[in-house]
Amino acid sequence: MIKDCMKKVIALNLHETAYVDDELEIKPYYAGHVLGAAMFYVRVGEQSVVYTGDYNMTPDRHLGSAWIDKCRPDILITETTYATTIRDSKRSRERDFLQKVHDCVSQGGNVIIPVFALGRAQELCILIETYWERMGLNVPVYFSAGLTERANEYYKLFINWTNQKIKSTFTQRNMFDFKHIKPWERSYMDQPGPMVLFATPGMLHIGTSLEVFKKWAPFEKNMVILPGYCVAGTVGAKVLAGQKVIEVDNFTTIHVNLQVKNLSFSAHADAKGIMQLIRQCEPRNVILVHGEKSKMGFLQTKITKEFDISCYYPANGTSLTIETNNVATVDISVELMKKHLEMSRTLTTDLFNSSNPVERQSAISQLRPKQKVPIQGVLVYNKGKPDRLISRDEFVNNAQEHSHQLFFELTKVFDPSKLYTASDMDVTQDPSLRALDKVKEALVAALGNTLQVETTPELHVKIRTIEIRPTADARTDALLVTWSFADEDLANRVLSIMNFTLLP
């Protein structure tokens, strides 16, 4: 049965868009957190959702940070494990962790670090391995055999999912081939210390971690470091609450005399990371899940206030009704379509001929099939007739209306020292005029075959309605750019060329 199910599974690469049919689109994004973790963008018709699952916006020693583009989904469903927590510097936590472990073992104590097999185990093992090698320590370090050992093998297989540092050093040394960390055997539990043990599971509720904790807990020189979240009711949660006597079951009682430390190395996004993800993908609505009710309520208020969007945190089993944008079918006039295609063709040709490699890559991407083609026009609604999208000129002529122009203005600051080279003859030229000359040269090279780039009597550079001139404030090294709404696409192209020219 499992084999039959696996035959239906289709593997996707990160950031690869899968079109199941005309209506269903799926795209995975890197989520950090653990090996293989992914966030998913799903579009059905015109409605879209991003479901994060668990993710981490902070890179660590073996994985990169989660990332998503501005996909602007109708709904973002995000985890909120740490909805109100803002963690301190990762470096300071790592130093604190290593110092506590070192102090304990140097005094002859044993350190148990409860972790889950995938994620924090590898993160902290790399940290300890690096520190042990740097300090020349010979205190034995173990990880519980089984799941953790197998998980390490998968990290070796899928090294391309790790961060850039591990990938770049992989040919010289695989960071998951630990020299100082060995598999744990049950017989080691009765050996005299010191030693360090990474044991699963992370909440001390069953397994090796609980068994060893019961053995080491009565002794003050020993230490337990809990690096993650513990669910209420587990032994780990009771230890963090400071209980000195813990009843595991009707037959087992643990007297807790060892040192207890809690250092957050969780691979979940904190409040700052959640807000960062919302800022990246710009959703229209947010749904909070996987968190505590009171903390989710606090985060909901913050999200609503900062982003001015609707935010919900429904209880399990409840339904939500969320309004989304409707889709309207319209007829597009032939004249508008011709103008749009001509403009697209002109800009794409210019991009192909550009000296900027980023712009050439943009031109190549425009050759690929598109699901959506944005067109600007005037929407005409006539009762009883199909809605039509027509060009501005058609509307002015047909409706006998006066045309109104909307203009934009942008100040582009530049560094005068970047304008001159050793071969320049005249270094006394006004920086603004020098910048204008360089911009005009770049515009002629990029657009001169299809558009007229001219200099006005006032020495301004002009293309259609786009005009570039020095600012009125002579104390500021900047150029003022103005353009009409009708030339917005061309203006974006001009601004891109200016960035490439003035900010080398």
Coordinates of C-alpha atoms in Angstrom, one line a residue:
M1 CA 0.0 0.0 0.0
I2 CA 2.8 2.4 0.9
K3 CA 4.6 1.6 -2.4
D4 CA 1.4 2.4 -4.3
C5 CA 1.1 5.7 -2.5
M6 CA 4.7 6.6 -3.2
K7 CA 4.1 6.1 -6.9
K8 CA 1.8 9.0 -6.9
V9 CA 4.3 11.3 -5.2
I10 CA 5.9 14.0 -7.4
A11 CA 9.1 15.6 -6.1
L12 CA 9.6 19.3 -6.5
N13 CA 12.7 21.4 -6.4
L14 CA 12.8 24.5 -4.2
H15 CA 11.2 27.5 -6.0
E16 CA 10.0 25.3 -8.8
T17 CA 6.4 26.0 -9.9
A18 CA 4.2 23.0 -10.6
Y19 CA 1.1 23.5 -12.7
V20 CA -1.2 20.6 -11.9
D21 CA -3.8 22.1 -14.3
D22 CA -4.9 25.5 -15.5
E23 CA -6.4 26.3 -12.1
L24 CA -3.9 24.7 -9.6
E25 CA -0.4 26.0 -9.1
I26 CA 2.0 24.9 -6.3
K27 CA 5.4 26.3 -5.4
P28 CA 7.7 25.3 -2.5
Y29 CA 10.0 27.8 -0.6
Y30 CA 13.0 27.1 1.6
A31 CA 11.9 27.2 5.3
G32 CA 15.1 26.6 7.3
H33 CA 14.0 24.9 10.5
V34 CA 15.1 21.3 9.7
L35 CA 16.4 19.4 6.7
G36 CA 13.7 19.3 4.0
A37 CA 11.4 21.9 5.6
A38 CA 9.4 23.9 3.0
M39 CA 6.7 26.5 2.9
F40 CA 4.1 26.1 0.1
Y41 CA 2.4 28.7 -2.1
V42 CA -0.8 27.2 -3.6
R43 CA -3.0 29.0 -6.1
V44 CA -6.4 27.7 -7.1
G45 CA -8.0 29.9 -9.8
E46 CA -7.5 33.5 -8.6
Q47 CA -7.2 32.6 -4.8
S48 CA -3.9 31.8 -3.2
V49 CA -2.6 30.7 0.1
V50 CA 0.9 30.4 1.7
Y51 CA 1.2 27.7 4.4
T52 CA 4.4 28.0 6.3
G53 CA 4.5 24.9 8.5
D54 CA 7.5 25.3 10.8
Y55 CA 10.1 27.8 9.7
N56 CA 13.1 29.8 10.9
M57 CA 14.0 33.3 9.7
T58 CA 17.5 33.2 11.4
P59 CA 20.3 31.2 9.7
D60 CA 22.2 28.8 12.0
R61 CA 25.4 26.7 11.9
H62 CA 24.0 24.1 9.5
L63 CA 20.9 25.6 7.7
G64 CA 20.1 28.9 6.0
S65 CA 17.2 31.2 6.8
A66 CA 13.7 30.8 5.4
W67 CA 12.9 33.0 2.3
I68 CA 9.9 33.8 0.2
D69 CA 9.3 36.4 -2.6
K70 CA 6.5 39.0 -2.8
C71 CA 3.9 36.5 -3.9
R72 CA 1.1 38.5 -2.2
P73 CA -1.2 35.6 -1.3
D74 CA -4.8 36.1 -0.3
I75 CA -4.0 34.3 3.0
L76 CA -0.8 33.5 4.9
I77 CA -1.1 30.7 7.4
T78 CA 1.9 31.0 9.8
E79 CA 3.1 29.2 12.8
T80 CA 3.3 31.2 16.1
T81 CA 5.3 29.0 18.5
Y82 CA 7.1 32.0 19.7
A83 CA 4.5 34.7 19.0
T84 CA 5.7 37.1 21.7
T85 CA 9.4 36.1 22.0
I86 CA 12.3 38.2 20.6
R87 CA 15.5 36.3 21.0
D88 CA 18.8 37.9 21.9
S89 CA 22.0 37.6 19.8
K90 CA 22.6 34.1 18.6
R91 CA 26.3 34.5 19.2
S92 CA 25.8 35.4 22.9
R93 CA 23.6 32.3 23.4
E94 CA 26.2 30.1 21.8
R95 CA 28.9 31.5 24.1
D96 CA 26.7 31.1 27.1
F97 CA 25.9 27.5 26.1
L98 CA 29.6 26.5 25.6
Q99 CA 30.7 28.3 28.8
K100 CA 28.1 26.4 30.9
V101 CA 29.1 23.0 29.4
H102 CA 32.8 23.7 29.8
D103 CA 32.4 24.8 33.5
C104 CA 30.4 21.7 34.3
V105 CA 32.7 19.1 32.8
S106 CA 35.8 20.9 34.1
Q107 CA 34.4 20.3 37.6
G108 CA 33.8 16.6 36.9
G109 CA 30.1 16.8 36.1
N110 CA 28.0 15.2 33.4
V111 CA 25.9 17.3 31.0
I112 CA 22.7 16.0 29.4
I113 CA 21.3 18.0 26.5
P114 CA 17.8 16.7 25.5
V115 CA 17.2 17.3 21.8
F116 CA 15.0 16.0 19.0
A117 CA 16.7 13.8 16.4
L118 CA 16.4 16.2 13.5
G119 CA 17.5 19.9 13.7
R120 CA 18.8 21.0 17.1
A121 CA 20.9 17.8 17.5
Q122 CA 22.9 18.7 14.4
E123 CA 23.1 22.4 15.2
L124 CA 24.5 21.8 18.8
C125 CA 26.7 18.9 17.8
I126 CA 28.5 21.2 15.2
L127 CA 28.8 23.9 17.9
I128 CA 30.3 21.4 20.5
E129 CA 32.5 19.7 17.8
T130 CA 34.0 23.1 16.7
Y131 CA 34.6 24.2 20.3
W132 CA 36.2 20.9 21.4
E133 CA 38.5 21.0 18.5
R134 CA 39.5 24.6 19.1
M135 CA 40.0 24.2 22.9
G136 CA 41.7 20.7 22.6
L137 CA 39.3 19.1 25.0
N138 CA 39.3 15.3 25.5
V139 CA 36.1 15.0 27.6
P140 CA 33.9 12.3 25.8
V141 CA 30.8 13.6 23.9
Y142 CA 28.0 11.2 22.8
F143 CA 24.8 11.4 21.0
S144 CA 22.1 8.7 21.5
A145 CA 22.2 6.1 18.8
G146 CA 19.3 5.4 16.5
L147 CA 17.3 8.3 15.1
T148 CA 20.0 11.0 15.6
E149 CA 22.7 8.8 14.0
R150 CA 20.4 8.1 11.0
A151 CA 19.4 11.8 10.8
N152 CA 23.1 12.7 10.5
E153 CA 23.4 10.3 7.5
Y154 CA 20.6 12.1 5.8
Y155 CA 22.4 15.4 6.3
K156 CA 25.4 14.0 4.6
L157 CA 23.2 12.9 1.6
F158 CA 21.4 16.2 1.2
I159 CA 24.2 18.6 1.8
N160 CA 22.7 21.0 -0.8
W161 CA 20.0 21.9 1.7
T162 CA 22.5 23.2 4.3
N163 CA 23.9 26.7 4.5
Q164 CA 26.6 28.1 2.3
K165 CA 29.5 27.6 4.7
I166 CA 28.9 23.8 5.0
K167 CA 28.4 23.5 1.2
S168 CA 31.6 25.4 0.4
T169 CA 33.8 23.3 2.8
F170 CA 32.1 20.0 2.0
T171 CA 34.8 18.8 -0.4
Q172 CA 37.5 19.3 2.2
R173 CA 35.5 18.0 5.2
N174 CA 31.9 17.0 5.9
M175 CA 30.9 18.8 9.1
F176 CA 28.6 15.9 10.0
D177 CA 31.6 13.5 10.2
F178 CA 32.2 14.3 13.9
K179 CA 35.6 13.5 15.3
H180 CA 34.8 14.2 19.0
I181 CA 31.2 12.9 19.1
K182 CA 30.5 9.2 19.3
P183 CA 27.4 7.1 19.5
W184 CA 26.0 6.5 23.0
E185 CA 25.8 3.0 24.6
R186 CA 23.7 2.3 27.6
S187 CA 26.7 0.9 29.6
Y188 CA 28.3 4.4 29.6
M189 CA 25.6 5.6 32.0
D190 CA 27.3 4.0 35.0
Q191 CA 30.8 5.2 34.1
P192 CA 32.3 8.1 36.1
G193 CA 32.2 11.5 34.5
P194 CA 32.8 13.9 33.1
M195 CA 30.9 13.5 29.8
V196 CA 28.4 15.3 27.6
L197 CA 25.3 13.5 26.1
F198 CA 22.9 14.6 23.4
A199 CA 19.8 12.5 24.0
T200 CA 16.4 12.2 22.5
P201 CA 13.6 13.1 22.9
G202 CA 13.8 16.8 23.7
M203 CA 11.1 17.0 26.3
L204 CA 12.4 14.3 28.7
H205 CA 9.1 12.4 28.5
I206 CA 10.4 9.0 27.3
G207 CA 13.4 7.3 25.9
T208 CA 17.1 7.7 26.4
S209 CA 16.9 11.3 27.7
L210 CA 14.5 10.4 30.5
E211 CA 16.4 7.3 31.4
V212 CA 19.7 9.1 31.8
F213 CA 18.1 12.1 33.4
K214 CA 16.7 9.9 36.2
K215 CA 20.2 8.6 36.8
W216 CA 22.0 11.9 36.8
A217 CA 19.4 14.2 38.3
P218 CA 20.2 13.6 42.1
F219 CA 23.8 14.9 41.8
E220 CA 24.5 18.6 42.1
K221 CA 27.6 18.6 40.0
N222 CA 25.6 17.4 36.9
M223 CA 23.7 19.7 34.6
V224 CA 20.7 19.5 32.2
I225 CA 20.5 22.1 29.4
L226 CA 17.1 22.3 27.8
P227 CA 17.6 24.1 24.4
G228 CA 14.0 24.1 23.1
Y229 CA 10.3 24.3 23.9
C230 CA 8.7 21.8 26.3
V231 CA 4.9 21.1 26.3
A232 CA 3.1 21.6 29.6
G233 CA 2.9 18.3 31.6
T234 CA 6.1 16.8 30.3
V235 CA 9.1 16.1 32.6
G236 CA 11.0 18.8 30.7
A237 CA 8.4 21.4 31.5
K238 CA 8.3 20.5 35.1
V239 CA 12.1 20.7 35.3
L240 CA 12.0 24.2 33.8
A241 CA 9.3 25.2 36.3
G242 CA 11.7 24.5 39.1
Q243 CA 10.1 21.4 40.6
K244 CA 12.5 19.5 42.9
V245 CA 10.5 16.3 43.1
I246 CA 8.9 15.0 39.9
E247 CA 6.5 12.0 39.7
V248 CA 7.0 10.4 36.3
D249 CA 4.4 7.7 37.0
N250 CA 3.0 5.7 39.9
F251 CA 6.2 3.9 40.5
T252 CA 8.9 6.5 39.6
T253 CA 9.9 9.7 41.5
I254 CA 12.9 11.9 40.5
H255 CA 14.7 14.1 43.0
V256 CA 16.1 17.0 40.9
N257 CA 19.3 18.4 42.5
L258 CA 21.4 18.9 39.3
Q259 CA 21.8 22.4 37.7
V260 CA 19.0 23.3 35.3
K261 CA 19.7 25.7 32.4
N262 CA 17.3 26.8 29.6
L263 CA 18.9 28.3 26.5
S264 CA 16.6 28.8 23.5
F265 CA 18.1 27.2 20.4
S266 CA 14.7 26.4 18.9
A267 CA 14.4 26.4 15.1
H268 CA 11.1 28.2 15.1
A269 CA 10.7 31.9 14.0
D270 CA 10.4 34.4 16.9
A271 CA 8.0 37.4 16.8
K272 CA 10.5 39.4 14.8
G273 CA 10.9 36.6 12.3
I274 CA 7.1 36.2 11.8
M275 CA 6.8 40.0 11.1
Q276 CA 9.7 39.7 8.7
L277 CA 8.0 36.9 6.7
I278 CA 4.8 39.0 6.5
R279 CA 6.8 41.9 5.2
Q280 CA 8.4 39.7 2.6
C281 CA 5.3 38.1 1.0
E282 CA 2.8 40.9 1.6
P283 CA -0.4 38.8 2.3
R284 CA -3.9 40.3 2.3
N285 CA -4.9 38.3 5.3
V286 CA -3.0 36.4 8.0
I287 CA -4.1 33.3 10.0
L288 CA -2.1 32.4 13.1
V289 CA -1.8 28.7 14.1
H290 CA 0.5 26.5 16.3
G291 CA 0.7 28.8 19.3
E292 CA -0.7 29.8 22.6
K293 CA -4.0 31.7 22.6
S294 CA -3.0 34.7 24.7
K295 CA 0.3 35.2 22.8
M296 CA -1.4 34.8 19.5
G297 CA -3.9 37.6 20.5
F298 CA -1.0 39.9 21.3
L299 CA 0.7 39.2 17.9
Q300 CA -2.7 39.7 16.1
T301 CA -2.9 43.2 17.5
K302 CA 0.6 44.0 16.4
I303 CA 0.1 42.6 12.9
T304 CA -3.2 44.5 12.4
K305 CA -1.6 47.8 13.6
E306 CA 1.6 47.6 11.6
F307 CA 0.4 46.1 8.3
D308 CA -3.3 47.3 8.3
I309 CA -4.5 43.8 7.3
S310 CA -7.0 41.4 8.8
C311 CA -5.5 38.8 11.1
Y312 CA -7.2 35.7 12.7
Y313 CA -6.3 33.0 15.3
P314 CA -9.2 30.5 15.1
A315 CA -9.6 27.7 17.6
N316 CA -9.1 24.1 16.3
G317 CA -12.1 22.8 14.4
T318 CA -13.6 26.2 13.6
S319 CA -14.2 27.6 10.1
L320 CA -13.3 31.0 8.8
T321 CA -15.0 33.0 5.9
I322 CA -12.6 35.5 4.3
E323 CA -13.5 37.8 1.4
T324 CA -11.1 37.8 -1.5
N325 CA -10.9 39.7 -4.8
N326 CA -13.4 38.7 -7.5
V327 CA -12.2 38.2 -11.1
A328 CA -14.0 40.0 -14.0
T329 CA -13.8 38.9 -17.6
V330 CA -13.4 41.9 -20.1
D331 CA -12.8 42.4 -23.8
I332 CA -9.5 44.1 -24.6
S333 CA -9.5 46.5 -27.6
V334 CA -7.2 45.7 -30.5
E335 CA -5.5 49.1 -30.3
L336 CA -4.6 48.6 -26.6
M337 CA -3.2 45.1 -27.2
K338 CA -1.1 46.3 -30.1
K339 CA 0.4 49.2 -28.0
H340 CA 1.1 46.9 -25.1
L341 CA 2.8 44.3 -27.3
E342 CA 4.9 47.0 -29.1
M343 CA 6.0 48.5 -25.8
S344 CA 6.9 45.0 -24.4
R345 CA 8.8 44.1 -27.5
T346 CA 10.8 47.4 -27.5
L347 CA 11.7 47.1 -23.8
T348 CA 12.7 43.4 -24.1
T349 CA 14.9 44.2 -27.1
D350 CA 16.6 46.9 -25.2
L351 CA 17.2 44.6 -22.2
F352 CA 18.8 42.0 -24.4
N353 CA 21.2 44.6 -25.7
S354 CA 22.0 46.0 -22.3
S355 CA 25.5 45.9 -20.8
N356 CA 23.9 45.1 -17.4
P357 CA 23.9 41.3 -16.9
V358 CA 20.9 41.6 -14.5
E359 CA 18.9 43.3 -17.2
R360 CA 19.9 40.7 -19.8
Q361 CA 18.7 38.0 -17.4
S362 CA 15.4 39.9 -17.0
A363 CA 15.0 39.9 -20.8
I364 CA 15.5 36.1 -20.9
S365 CA 12.9 35.5 -18.2
Q366 CA 10.4 37.5 -20.2
L367 CA 10.5 34.9 -23.0
R368 CA 9.1 32.3 -20.7
P369 CA 5.3 31.5 -20.7
K370 CA 3.4 33.8 -18.4
Q371 CA 0.3 33.0 -16.4
K372 CA -0.6 36.7 -16.1
V373 CA 0.1 39.7 -18.4
P374 CA -0.5 43.1 -16.7
I375 CA -2.0 45.7 -19.1
Q376 CA -2.9 49.3 -18.2
G377 CA -6.0 50.8 -19.7
V378 CA -9.4 52.3 -19.1
L379 CA -12.2 50.0 -18.0
V380 CA -15.5 50.9 -19.6
Y381 CA -18.7 49.5 -18.1
N382 CA -21.9 49.6 -20.1
K383 CA -25.1 48.1 -18.7
G384 CA -26.2 45.0 -20.7
K385 CA -22.9 44.9 -22.7
P386 CA -19.5 43.2 -22.0
D387 CA -17.0 45.2 -20.0
R388 CA -14.2 46.6 -22.2
L389 CA -10.6 47.6 -21.5
I390 CA -9.5 50.3 -23.9
S391 CA -6.5 52.6 -24.4
R392 CA -6.5 56.1 -22.9
D393 CA -6.5 57.7 -26.4
E394 CA -9.6 55.6 -27.4
F395 CA -11.4 56.7 -24.2
V396 CA -10.6 60.4 -24.8
N397 CA -11.8 60.2 -28.4
N398 CA -14.9 58.2 -27.8
A399 CA -16.1 59.9 -24.7
Q400 CA -14.9 63.4 -25.8
E401 CA -13.3 63.9 -22.4
H402 CA -10.3 66.0 -21.6
S403 CA -7.1 64.1 -20.9
H404 CA -5.6 64.5 -17.4
Q405 CA -1.9 63.7 -16.9
L406 CA -0.5 62.3 -13.6
F407 CA 3.1 63.0 -13.0
F408 CA 5.6 61.5 -10.6
E409 CA 8.9 62.9 -9.2
L410 CA 11.9 61.2 -7.7
T411 CA 15.2 62.5 -6.4
K412 CA 18.2 60.3 -7.3
V413 CA 21.2 61.0 -5.0
F414 CA 24.7 60.1 -6.3
D415 CA 28.3 60.1 -5.1
P416 CA 30.4 62.7 -7.2
S417 CA 33.7 60.8 -6.4
K418 CA 32.4 57.8 -8.4
L419 CA 31.9 59.9 -11.6
Y420 CA 35.5 60.6 -12.5
T421 CA 38.3 58.3 -13.6
A422 CA 42.0 58.8 -14.1
S423 CA 41.5 59.3 -17.8
D424 CA 39.0 62.2 -17.4
M425 CA 40.4 65.4 -18.7
D426 CA 38.0 67.9 -17.1
V427 CA 37.6 67.2 -13.4
T428 CA 36.3 70.7 -12.8
Q429 CA 32.9 70.1 -14.5
D430 CA 29.9 70.5 -12.2
P431 CA 29.1 67.1 -10.7
S432 CA 25.4 67.3 -11.7
L433 CA 26.2 68.1 -15.3
R434 CA 28.8 65.3 -15.3
A435 CA 26.2 62.9 -13.9
L436 CA 23.7 64.0 -16.6
D437 CA 26.3 63.3 -19.3
K438 CA 27.0 59.8 -18.0
V439 CA 23.2 59.1 -17.7
K440 CA 22.6 60.3 -21.3
E441 CA 25.5 58.1 -22.6
A442 CA 24.0 55.1 -20.9
L443 CA 20.4 55.8 -22.1
V444 CA 21.6 56.3 -25.7
A445 CA 23.5 53.0 -25.5
A446 CA 20.5 51.1 -24.1
L447 CA 17.5 52.8 -25.8
G448 CA 18.9 54.8 -28.7
N449 CA 17.9 52.3 -31.3
T450 CA 14.2 52.6 -30.5
L451 CA 13.7 55.8 -28.6
Q452 CA 15.0 59.4 -29.1
V453 CA 17.1 60.6 -26.2
E454 CA 17.5 64.3 -26.4
T455 CA 19.0 67.3 -24.6
T456 CA 16.7 70.3 -24.0
P457 CA 17.9 73.9 -24.3
E458 CA 18.1 73.9 -20.4
L459 CA 20.5 71.0 -20.7
H460 CA 18.0 68.5 -19.3
V461 CA 17.8 64.9 -20.6
K462 CA 14.4 64.0 -22.1
I463 CA 12.7 60.8 -23.3
R464 CA 9.0 61.1 -24.1
T465 CA 7.5 62.6 -20.9
I466 CA 10.6 61.5 -18.8
E467 CA 12.9 64.4 -17.9
I468 CA 16.1 64.3 -15.9
R469 CA 17.7 67.5 -14.5
P470 CA 19.8 68.7 -11.6
T471 CA 17.9 69.5 -8.4
A472 CA 17.2 73.1 -7.5
D473 CA 19.3 72.8 -4.3
A474 CA 22.9 73.3 -5.5
R475 CA 24.2 71.9 -2.2
T476 CA 22.9 68.4 -2.9
D477 CA 24.5 66.0 -5.4
A478 CA 21.3 64.7 -6.9
L479 CA 19.3 64.5 -10.1
L480 CA 15.5 65.1 -10.3
V481 CA 13.5 62.7 -12.4
T482 CA 9.9 63.4 -13.5
W483 CA 7.6 61.2 -15.6
S484 CA 4.0 60.8 -16.5
F485 CA 1.9 57.8 -15.5
A486 CA 1.6 56.8 -19.2
D487 CA 5.4 56.2 -19.3
E488 CA 5.6 54.4 -16.0
D489 CA 7.1 51.2 -17.5
L490 CA 9.7 53.1 -19.4
A491 CA 10.5 55.2 -16.3
N492 CA 11.2 52.1 -14.3
R493 CA 13.6 51.1 -17.1
V494 CA 15.3 54.5 -17.1
L495 CA 15.7 54.4 -13.3
S496 CA 17.3 51.0 -13.5
I497 CA 19.8 52.3 -16.0
M498 CA 20.5 55.3 -13.7
N499 CA 21.1 53.0 -10.8
F500 CA 23.6 51.0 -12.8
T501 CA 25.3 54.1 -14.1
L502 CA 25.5 56.2 -10.9
L503 CA 26.0 53.5 -8.3
P504 CA 28.9 51.3 -9.7

